[in-house]
Each structure stands twice: as structure tokens, then as C-alpha cells.
Tab-separated table of C-alpha atoms in Angstrom:
chain	number	residue	atom	x	y	z
O	87	UNK	CA	0.000	0.000	0.000
O	88	UNK	CA	2.910	2.339	0.659
O	89	UNK	CA	4.211	1.915	-2.877
O	90	UNK	CA	1.007	3.251	-4.449
O	91	UNK	CA	1.495	6.909	-3.437
O	92	UNK	CA	5.120	6.653	-4.561
O	93	UNK	CA	4.075	5.428	-8.016
O	94	UNK	CA	1.495	8.185	-8.281
O	95	UNK	CA	4.131	10.751	-7.327
O	96	UNK	CA	6.501	9.435	-9.976
O	97	UNK	CA	3.806	9.562	-12.627
O	98	UNK	CA	2.996	13.131	-11.647
O	99	UNK	CA	6.666	14.091	-11.879
O	100	UNK	CA	6.947	12.490	-15.306
O	101	UNK	CA	3.792	14.311	-16.376
O	102	UNK	CA	5.203	17.639	-15.166
O	103	UNK	CA	8.510	16.998	-16.949
O	104	UNK	CA	6.647	16.068	-20.120
O	105	UNK	CA	4.532	19.223	-19.912
O	106	UNK	CA	7.626	21.375	-19.398
O	107	UNK	CA	9.397	19.644	-22.276
O	108	UNK	CA	6.494	20.158	-24.665
O	109	UNK	CA	5.454	23.674	-23.674
O	110	UNK	CA	8.573	25.356	-22.316
O	111	UNK	CA	11.482	23.817	-24.224
O	112	UNK	CA	10.517	25.388	-27.605
O	113	UNK	CA	10.850	28.826	-26.018
O	114	UNK	CA	14.224	27.853	-24.578
O	115	UNK	CA	15.384	26.792	-28.042
O	116	UNK	CA	14.492	30.138	-29.629
O	117	UNK	CA	15.578	32.226	-26.630
O	118	UNK	CA	19.168	32.736	-27.902
O	119	UNK	CA	17.838	34.372	-31.057
O	120	UNK	CA	15.641	36.788	-29.126
O	121	UNK	CA	18.456	37.610	-26.704
O	122	UNK	CA	20.789	38.405	-29.595
O	123	UNK	CA	18.043	40.340	-31.385
O	124	UNK	CA	17.340	42.446	-28.315
O	125	UNK	CA	21.047	43.119	-27.758
O	126	UNK	CA	22.070	43.829	-31.358
O	127	UNK	CA	18.770	44.697	-33.052
O	128	UNK	CA	16.096	46.139	-30.786
O	129	UNK	CA	18.338	48.065	-28.386
O	130	UNK	CA	20.317	49.843	-31.153
O	131	UNK	CA	17.043	50.686	-32.900
O	132	UNK	CA	15.525	52.274	-29.780
O	133	UNK	CA	18.784	53.950	-28.790
O	134	UNK	CA	19.096	55.448	-32.270
O	135	UNK	CA	15.603	56.891	-31.874
O	136	UNK	CA	16.690	58.491	-28.603
O	137	UNK	CA	19.877	59.885	-30.153
O	138	UNK	CA	17.892	61.352	-33.056
O	139	UNK	CA	16.068	63.623	-30.583
O	140	UNK	CA	19.310	65.276	-29.448
O	141	UNK	CA	22.002	67.564	-30.767
O	142	UNK	CA	24.527	64.744	-30.494
O	143	UNK	CA	28.035	65.145	-31.868
O	144	UNK	CA	31.367	63.641	-30.883
O	145	UNK	CA	32.898	67.112	-30.617
O	146	UNK	CA	30.625	68.081	-27.727
O	147	UNK	CA	30.538	66.581	-24.240
O	148	UNK	CA	26.868	67.515	-23.752
O	149	UNK	CA	23.883	66.371	-25.763
O	150	UNK	CA	21.055	68.883	-25.889
O	151	UNK	CA	17.504	67.576	-26.277
O	152	UNK	CA	15.937	69.244	-29.320
O	153	UNK	CA	12.913	67.008	-29.921
O	154	UNK	CA	12.031	66.721	-33.598
O	155	UNK	CA	14.491	69.415	-34.641
O	156	UNK	CA	16.732	67.008	-36.534
O	157	UNK	CA	13.752	65.660	-38.431
O	158	UNK	CA	12.470	69.085	-39.460
O	159	UNK	CA	15.946	70.082	-40.640
O	160	UNK	CA	16.293	66.800	-42.494
O	161	UNK	CA	13.002	67.194	-44.343
O	162	UNK	CA	14.224	70.559	-45.619
O	163	UNK	CA	17.621	69.167	-46.645
O	164	UNK	CA	17.957	68.931	-50.428
O	165	UNK	CA	20.795	66.427	-50.133
O	166	UNK	CA	18.487	64.054	-48.224
O	167	UNK	CA	15.813	64.172	-50.927
O	168	UNK	CA	18.466	63.748	-53.602
O	169	UNK	CA	19.687	60.606	-51.822
O	170	UNK	CA	16.084	59.380	-51.552
O	171	UNK	CA	15.545	59.816	-55.286
O	172	UNK	CA	18.821	58.063	-56.089
O	173	UNK	CA	17.940	55.158	-53.820
O	174	UNK	CA	14.511	54.668	-55.380
O	175	UNK	CA	15.885	55.035	-58.916
O	176	UNK	CA	18.711	52.533	-58.434
O	177	UNK	CA	16.363	50.210	-56.568
O	178	UNK	CA	13.785	50.119	-59.362
O	179	UNK	CA	16.389	49.773	-62.116
O	180	UNK	CA	18.042	46.855	-60.336
O	181	UNK	CA	15.129	45.043	-58.688
O	182	UNK	CA	12.519	44.828	-61.446
O	183	UNK	CA	14.748	43.348	-64.216
O	184	UNK	CA	16.569	41.237	-61.640
O	185	UNK	CA	13.429	39.462	-60.411
O	186	UNK	CA	12.090	38.932	-63.935
O	187	UNK	CA	15.406	37.450	-65.056
O	188	UNK	CA	15.638	35.322	-61.892
O	189	UNK	CA	12.214	33.769	-62.524
O	190	UNK	CA	13.125	33.041	-66.150
O	191	UNK	CA	16.454	31.412	-65.185
O	192	UNK	CA	14.782	29.354	-62.484
O	193	UNK	CA	12.153	28.197	-64.977
O	194	UNK	CA	14.895	27.064	-67.361
O	195	UNK	CA	16.777	25.195	-64.631
O	196	UNK	CA	13.569	23.580	-63.419
O	197	UNK	CA	13.532	21.493	-66.614
O	198	UNK	CA	15.485	18.270	-67.069
O	199	UNK	CA	18.963	19.395	-68.086
O	200	UNK	CA	22.399	17.889	-67.978
O	201	UNK	CA	24.887	19.248	-65.455
O	202	UNK	CA	22.150	20.904	-63.403
O	203	UNK	CA	24.394	21.120	-60.333
O	204	UNK	CA	27.068	22.949	-62.332
O	205	UNK	CA	24.551	25.529	-63.551
O	206	UNK	CA	23.187	26.065	-60.035
O	207	UNK	CA	26.650	26.570	-58.569
O	208	UNK	CA	27.453	28.994	-61.392
O	209	UNK	CA	24.378	31.038	-60.509
O	210	UNK	CA	25.554	31.368	-56.917
O	211	UNK	CA	29.150	32.358	-57.697
O	212	UNK	CA	28.419	36.077	-58.304
O	213	UNK	CA	26.753	36.319	-54.894
O	214	UNK	CA	29.731	34.879	-52.998
O	215	UNK	CA	32.206	37.059	-54.879
O	216	UNK	CA	33.601	39.965	-52.873
O	217	UNK	CA	31.642	43.156	-53.494
O	218	UNK	CA	34.940	45.025	-53.744
O	219	UNK	CA	36.081	42.800	-56.600
O	220	UNK	CA	32.709	43.139	-58.329
O	221	UNK	CA	32.720	46.948	-58.195
O	222	UNK	CA	36.356	47.223	-59.269
O	223	UNK	CA	35.776	44.987	-62.299
O	224	UNK	CA	32.554	46.683	-63.329
O	225	UNK	CA	34.108	50.112	-62.835
O	226	UNK	CA	36.706	49.099	-65.396
O	227	UNK	CA	34.025	47.753	-67.733
O	228	UNK	CA	32.136	51.048	-67.445
O	229	UNK	CA	35.304	53.117	-67.780
O	230	UNK	CA	35.025	56.278	-69.849
O	231	UNK	CA	38.182	55.942	-71.948
O	232	UNK	CA	39.081	52.250	-72.017
O	233	UNK	CA	35.930	50.506	-70.792
O	234	UNK	CA	34.608	47.492	-72.662
O	235	UNK	CA	31.028	48.787	-72.524
O	236	UNK	CA	31.940	51.959	-74.399
O	237	UNK	CA	34.017	49.907	-76.827
O	238	UNK	CA	30.978	47.760	-77.665
O	239	UNK	CA	28.727	50.820	-77.922
O	240	UNK	CA	31.149	52.378	-80.380
O	241	UNK	CA	30.233	49.622	-82.858
O	242	UNK	CA	26.748	51.150	-83.016
O	243	UNK	CA	27.968	54.704	-83.383
O	244	UNK	CA	27.435	55.684	-79.758
O	245	UNK	CA	29.969	58.182	-78.486
O	246	UNK	CA	32.021	57.906	-75.334
O	247	UNK	CA	29.822	57.736	-72.226
O	248	UNK	CA	31.124	58.914	-68.867
O	249	UNK	CA	29.085	56.485	-66.818
O	250	UNK	CA	30.062	57.848	-63.414
O	251	UNK	CA	29.451	61.512	-64.300
O	252	UNK	CA	25.735	61.485	-65.087
O	253	UNK	CA	22.804	60.659	-62.849
O	254	UNK	CA	21.035	58.273	-65.236
O	255	UNK	CA	24.213	56.587	-66.483
O	256	UNK	CA	25.621	56.046	-62.987
O	257	UNK	CA	22.305	54.577	-61.850
O	258	UNK	CA	22.334	52.153	-64.783
O	259	UNK	CA	25.921	51.107	-64.019
O	260	UNK	CA	25.144	50.492	-60.342
O	261	UNK	CA	21.942	48.635	-61.222
O	262	UNK	CA	23.906	46.290	-63.500
O	263	UNK	CA	26.361	45.545	-60.683
O	264	UNK	CA	23.546	44.760	-58.260
O	265	UNK	CA	21.728	42.622	-60.812
O	266	UNK	CA	24.871	40.624	-61.532
O	267	UNK	CA	25.378	39.859	-57.836
O	268	UNK	CA	21.830	38.961	-56.817
O	269	UNK	CA	20.021	37.544	-59.862
O	270	UNK	CA	21.467	34.049	-59.456
O	271	UNK	CA	20.773	34.003	-55.726
O	272	UNK	CA	17.115	34.898	-56.237
O	273	UNK	CA	16.904	32.402	-59.109
O	274	UNK	CA	17.896	29.593	-56.735
O	275	UNK	CA	15.184	30.673	-54.278
O	276	UNK	CA	12.606	30.593	-57.075
O	277	UNK	CA	13.982	27.244	-58.249
O	278	UNK	CA	13.520	25.756	-54.780
O	279	UNK	CA	9.883	26.872	-54.845
O	280	UNK	CA	9.377	25.517	-58.354
O	281	UNK	CA	10.637	22.108	-57.269
O	282	UNK	CA	7.531	21.776	-55.090
O	283	UNK	CA	5.127	22.373	-57.988
O	284	UNK	CA	3.577	19.012	-59.037
O	285	UNK	CA	5.004	17.740	-62.316
O	286	UNK	CA	1.576	16.496	-63.315
O	287	UNK	CA	0.468	20.074	-63.907
O	288	UNK	CA	3.230	20.633	-66.481
O	289	UNK	CA	2.572	17.278	-68.127
O	290	UNK	CA	-1.136	18.050	-68.448
O	291	UNK	CA	-0.363	21.509	-69.826
O	292	UNK	CA	2.055	20.015	-72.364
O	293	UNK	CA	-0.623	17.562	-73.528
O	294	UNK	CA	-3.016	20.487	-73.934
O	295	UNK	CA	-0.460	22.223	-76.160
O	296	UNK	CA	0.744	24.920	-73.719
O	297	UNK	CA	4.226	26.247	-74.465
O	298	UNK	CA	6.968	27.094	-71.971
O	299	UNK	CA	5.952	30.731	-71.620
O	300	UNK	CA	2.297	29.804	-71.105
O	301	UNK	CA	3.259	27.251	-68.464
O	302	UNK	CA	5.406	29.839	-66.729
O	303	UNK	CA	2.595	32.393	-66.717
O	304	UNK	CA	-0.347	30.100	-65.954
O	305	UNK	CA	1.221	27.469	-63.692
O	306	UNK	CA	4.608	28.429	-62.269
O	307	UNK	CA	4.023	32.034	-61.248
O	308	UNK	CA	0.657	31.442	-59.503
O	309	UNK	CA	2.012	28.365	-57.699
O	310	UNK	CA	5.089	30.157	-56.312
O	311	UNK	CA	3.271	33.370	-55.483
O	312	UNK	CA	4.228	33.350	-51.740
O	313	UNK	CA	7.892	32.976	-52.681
O	314	UNK	CA	7.627	35.827	-55.187
O	315	UNK	CA	6.146	38.089	-52.508
O	316	UNK	CA	8.939	37.127	-50.109
O	317	UNK	CA	11.706	37.764	-52.658
O	318	UNK	CA	10.155	41.077	-53.740
O	319	UNK	CA	10.028	42.330	-50.149
O	320	UNK	CA	13.563	41.168	-49.308
O	321	UNK	CA	14.946	42.616	-52.537
O	322	UNK	CA	13.181	45.905	-51.862
O	323	UNK	CA	14.677	46.116	-48.389
O	324	UNK	CA	18.121	45.342	-49.801
O	325	UNK	CA	17.731	47.944	-52.550
O	326	UNK	CA	16.826	50.620	-49.993
O	327	UNK	CA	20.019	49.896	-48.034
O	328	UNK	CA	22.572	50.030	-50.868
O	329	UNK	CA	25.866	51.469	-49.640
O	330	UNK	CA	28.902	49.421	-50.715
O	331	UNK	CA	28.382	49.636	-54.467
O	332	UNK	CA	28.011	53.441	-54.779
O	333	UNK	CA	30.775	54.085	-52.255
O	334	UNK	CA	33.282	51.853	-54.058
O	335	UNK	CA	32.063	52.931	-57.504
O	336	UNK	CA	32.840	56.556	-56.716
O	337	UNK	CA	36.363	55.659	-55.653
O	338	UNK	CA	37.113	53.173	-58.442
O	339	UNK	CA	35.798	55.384	-61.227
O	340	UNK	CA	37.749	58.427	-60.058
O	341	UNK	CA	34.644	60.598	-60.314
O	342	UNK	CA	35.794	62.933	-57.552
O	343	UNK	CA	34.025	64.003	-54.398
O	344	UNK	CA	34.366	62.505	-50.937
O	345	UNK	CA	34.207	58.832	-50.093
O	346	UNK	CA	30.542	59.147	-49.072
O	347	UNK	CA	29.349	61.920	-51.389
O	348	UNK	CA	28.324	59.623	-54.247
O	349	UNK	CA	30.149	61.588	-56.921
O	350	UNK	CA	31.036	65.294	-57.145
O	351	UNK	CA	27.398	66.246	-57.733
O	352	UNK	CA	25.999	63.531	-55.414
O	353	UNK	CA	24.541	61.932	-58.517
O	354	UNK	CA	24.539	58.422	-57.035
O	355	UNK	CA	24.546	59.025	-53.283
O	356	UNK	CA	22.037	56.681	-51.641
O	357	UNK	CA	20.262	57.028	-48.305
O	358	UNK	CA	22.629	54.638	-46.546
O	359	UNK	CA	25.584	56.549	-47.949
O	360	UNK	CA	24.010	59.830	-46.794
O	361	UNK	CA	23.666	58.429	-43.261
O	362	UNK	CA	27.289	57.310	-43.317
O	363	UNK	CA	28.396	60.738	-44.506
O	364	UNK	CA	26.563	62.572	-41.735
O	365	UNK	CA	27.671	60.253	-38.953
O	366	UNK	CA	31.211	59.292	-39.883
O	367	UNK	CA	32.515	61.208	-42.910
O	368	UNK	CA	31.709	64.751	-41.777
O	369	UNK	CA	34.153	66.476	-39.461
O	370	UNK	CA	31.391	67.095	-36.889
O	371	UNK	CA	30.345	63.435	-36.594
O	372	UNK	CA	26.726	64.486	-36.201
O	373	UNK	CA	25.201	61.312	-34.762
O	374	UNK	CA	21.890	62.995	-33.952
O	375	UNK	CA	21.319	64.065	-37.549
O	376	UNK	CA	22.515	60.694	-38.893
O	377	UNK	CA	20.192	58.869	-36.485
O	378	UNK	CA	17.230	60.928	-37.674
O	379	UNK	CA	18.124	60.090	-41.277
O	380	UNK	CA	18.373	56.419	-40.308
O	381	UNK	CA	14.883	56.448	-38.848
O	382	UNK	CA	13.407	58.170	-41.884
O	383	UNK	CA	15.167	55.578	-44.040
O	384	UNK	CA	13.637	52.852	-41.852
O	385	UNK	CA	10.180	54.346	-42.350
O	386	UNK	CA	10.794	54.572	-46.104
O	387	UNK	CA	11.855	50.916	-46.216
O	388	UNK	CA	8.700	49.844	-44.378
O	389	UNK	CA	6.441	51.945	-46.618
O	390	UNK	CA	8.045	50.826	-49.897
O	391	UNK	CA	8.101	47.177	-48.790
O	392	UNK	CA	4.441	47.394	-47.811
O	393	UNK	CA	3.495	48.951	-51.154
O	394	UNK	CA	5.413	46.221	-52.983
O	395	UNK	CA	3.643	43.589	-50.901
O	396	UNK	CA	0.210	44.922	-51.798
O	397	UNK	CA	1.049	45.371	-55.487
O	398	UNK	CA	2.619	41.914	-55.730
O	399	UNK	CA	-0.376	40.240	-54.123
O	400	UNK	CA	-2.783	42.047	-56.431
O	401	UNK	CA	-0.821	41.470	-59.649
O	402	UNK	CA	0.048	37.854	-58.982
O	403	UNK	CA	-3.456	37.173	-57.727
O	404	UNK	CA	-4.822	38.314	-61.083
O	405	UNK	CA	-2.669	35.766	-62.885
O	406	UNK	CA	-4.238	32.778	-61.202
């Protein structure tokens, strides 16, 4: 009789341990991510918001609270709006063709081909290449005097183009660099989604006489719609944070101006480059002003990503 309460106690302990394992352990597994996010993501974000409300420079020992003064000054700053335009222009020129080309490449690789692994690795090579090497090579290709691009254009009677000097030409050059780096990466993401599409759908479409383009438009794109939305949003966020390419392009092309000015006329200075200039390249190291620009850039990223999400859902939904 004395062993009965002991057995009941053991069962209760096992039940408690099982409940803790099922309900609590998942939170313990993901806790390291949230701790790191709070330390290196959430805290810097909130602290930057606090800094943006102050006159905060490294040359002063005191930080005066000025409220929204940095934001009002920023909204009247022509350089800020110029950087915003450049960011949107480069983002559109690089993202739209990049995603269209990535879907097309993924559709080609989704067919039965020889050496598929070789082609997939080749698509990923541009992404793992150092961004410094990419910009240096493309700066030479887009060189004014001895660049290969101008050499090819001369066959068609086009004169010498100073790619780094003009706003439109520099945006095209930077967009090509970004497309070259990220098209293959996005193509592999689309390819992974296409692998889950049932083959029976393509076989039935082939029997009905549908060509490759029709299958892509009527079957593939509607079936991978969630992946398209994800890639569009991620690519939009990446396009709004471009900094390495314009910074290195300005130095490699010898266009003049400071390291963060985006050319002598700021013709390709992006928002991220503008933030870097205000916080680290200027002699005043104006962290308050740079923090305000960072928060406005964050708001712009959220708004543009949200607009892309709504447009992508509507457009892709109409293709079903």
C-alpha cells in the first residue's frame, strides 16, 4: 500500500517533466535568437531613436535635447531628398529586371537538363564574390576611356559615355552591378519553390499544347506566389540599403568628391551613404542628424516594402 502513493508521485513528476518539455522547451530553443536580437537589433534601434532627438556630436561633451528638430531640418535638406531619389531610382532599375530574369532562369533550370548542379553553382558564384572585386571589375568595364562597354557601344555609333558623371548613367551602371550579384541568388530561391510544384500540372499543360511561356505564366508564377512576394520584399529592403556599391564605384571610377558623397554632384549618393556621410565622414560626426536620417530611411523601407507587398499580391493574384 505504501508503494502506491510513490508510483502516483513518480507519474505526476513524469507528467510535469513532459509538460515542461512540450510547452517550455521550444521557447528555450528560440531564446538565444531573441536575446541576440534584443542586444544587437532592438536596443540599437531604440537607442538610435533616442539619439535622433538630441544635438549629439562627438565634438561636444553635452547632448542637448531638441525634440524633432533634426527631423524638421532633415526634411528641408535637399541632399536628403536627392539621396532618396537616387535610392529609389537605383532600386527600381536593379530590382525589377533582376526578379524577372531570376524567374526566367529558375524556370529554365527547373527542366530536365544535364549538369544541373554545375549551372546552379554557377548562378551562386556572383553572390559569394567579394563586393569590392565586383565593383572594381565593373568600374573598369564602365570606364570612360578604355571601358569594354563603351568599346561595344562604339560599334553602333554611340559616343564615349562617362558612366560615373551622369545621374542616369551612374544609376544604370550600379543597377547592372547589383543585378549581376543577386540575380542568381534569387533564381535559386525561385527554383527551390518551383521544385515543389507538381510535375503532373506541367505534363497536363504540355498535352493540352501549352508552351513554356504559357506554363510559366499560368502554372509556375501562380504556384510560387508566396515565394515571389517574399523575394520582392527582401529585394526591396536590400535595394533601400545600398551602400557598398556606390561608395566603391565613386572611388574606383575616379569621379571625384568625398568617399561618401556619391560623386562630385551627389549623382549616385544613396540614403545609406548619406547616413554614413553625416555620422562618420563629416568632421562634426553628427550622430543625432545621422540617427534621424536612419529612422526616416527605416520608415521609407517599411512603406516601400508594404506597397510592394500589396502590389505583388494584387498582380500575382490576377494571374491565377
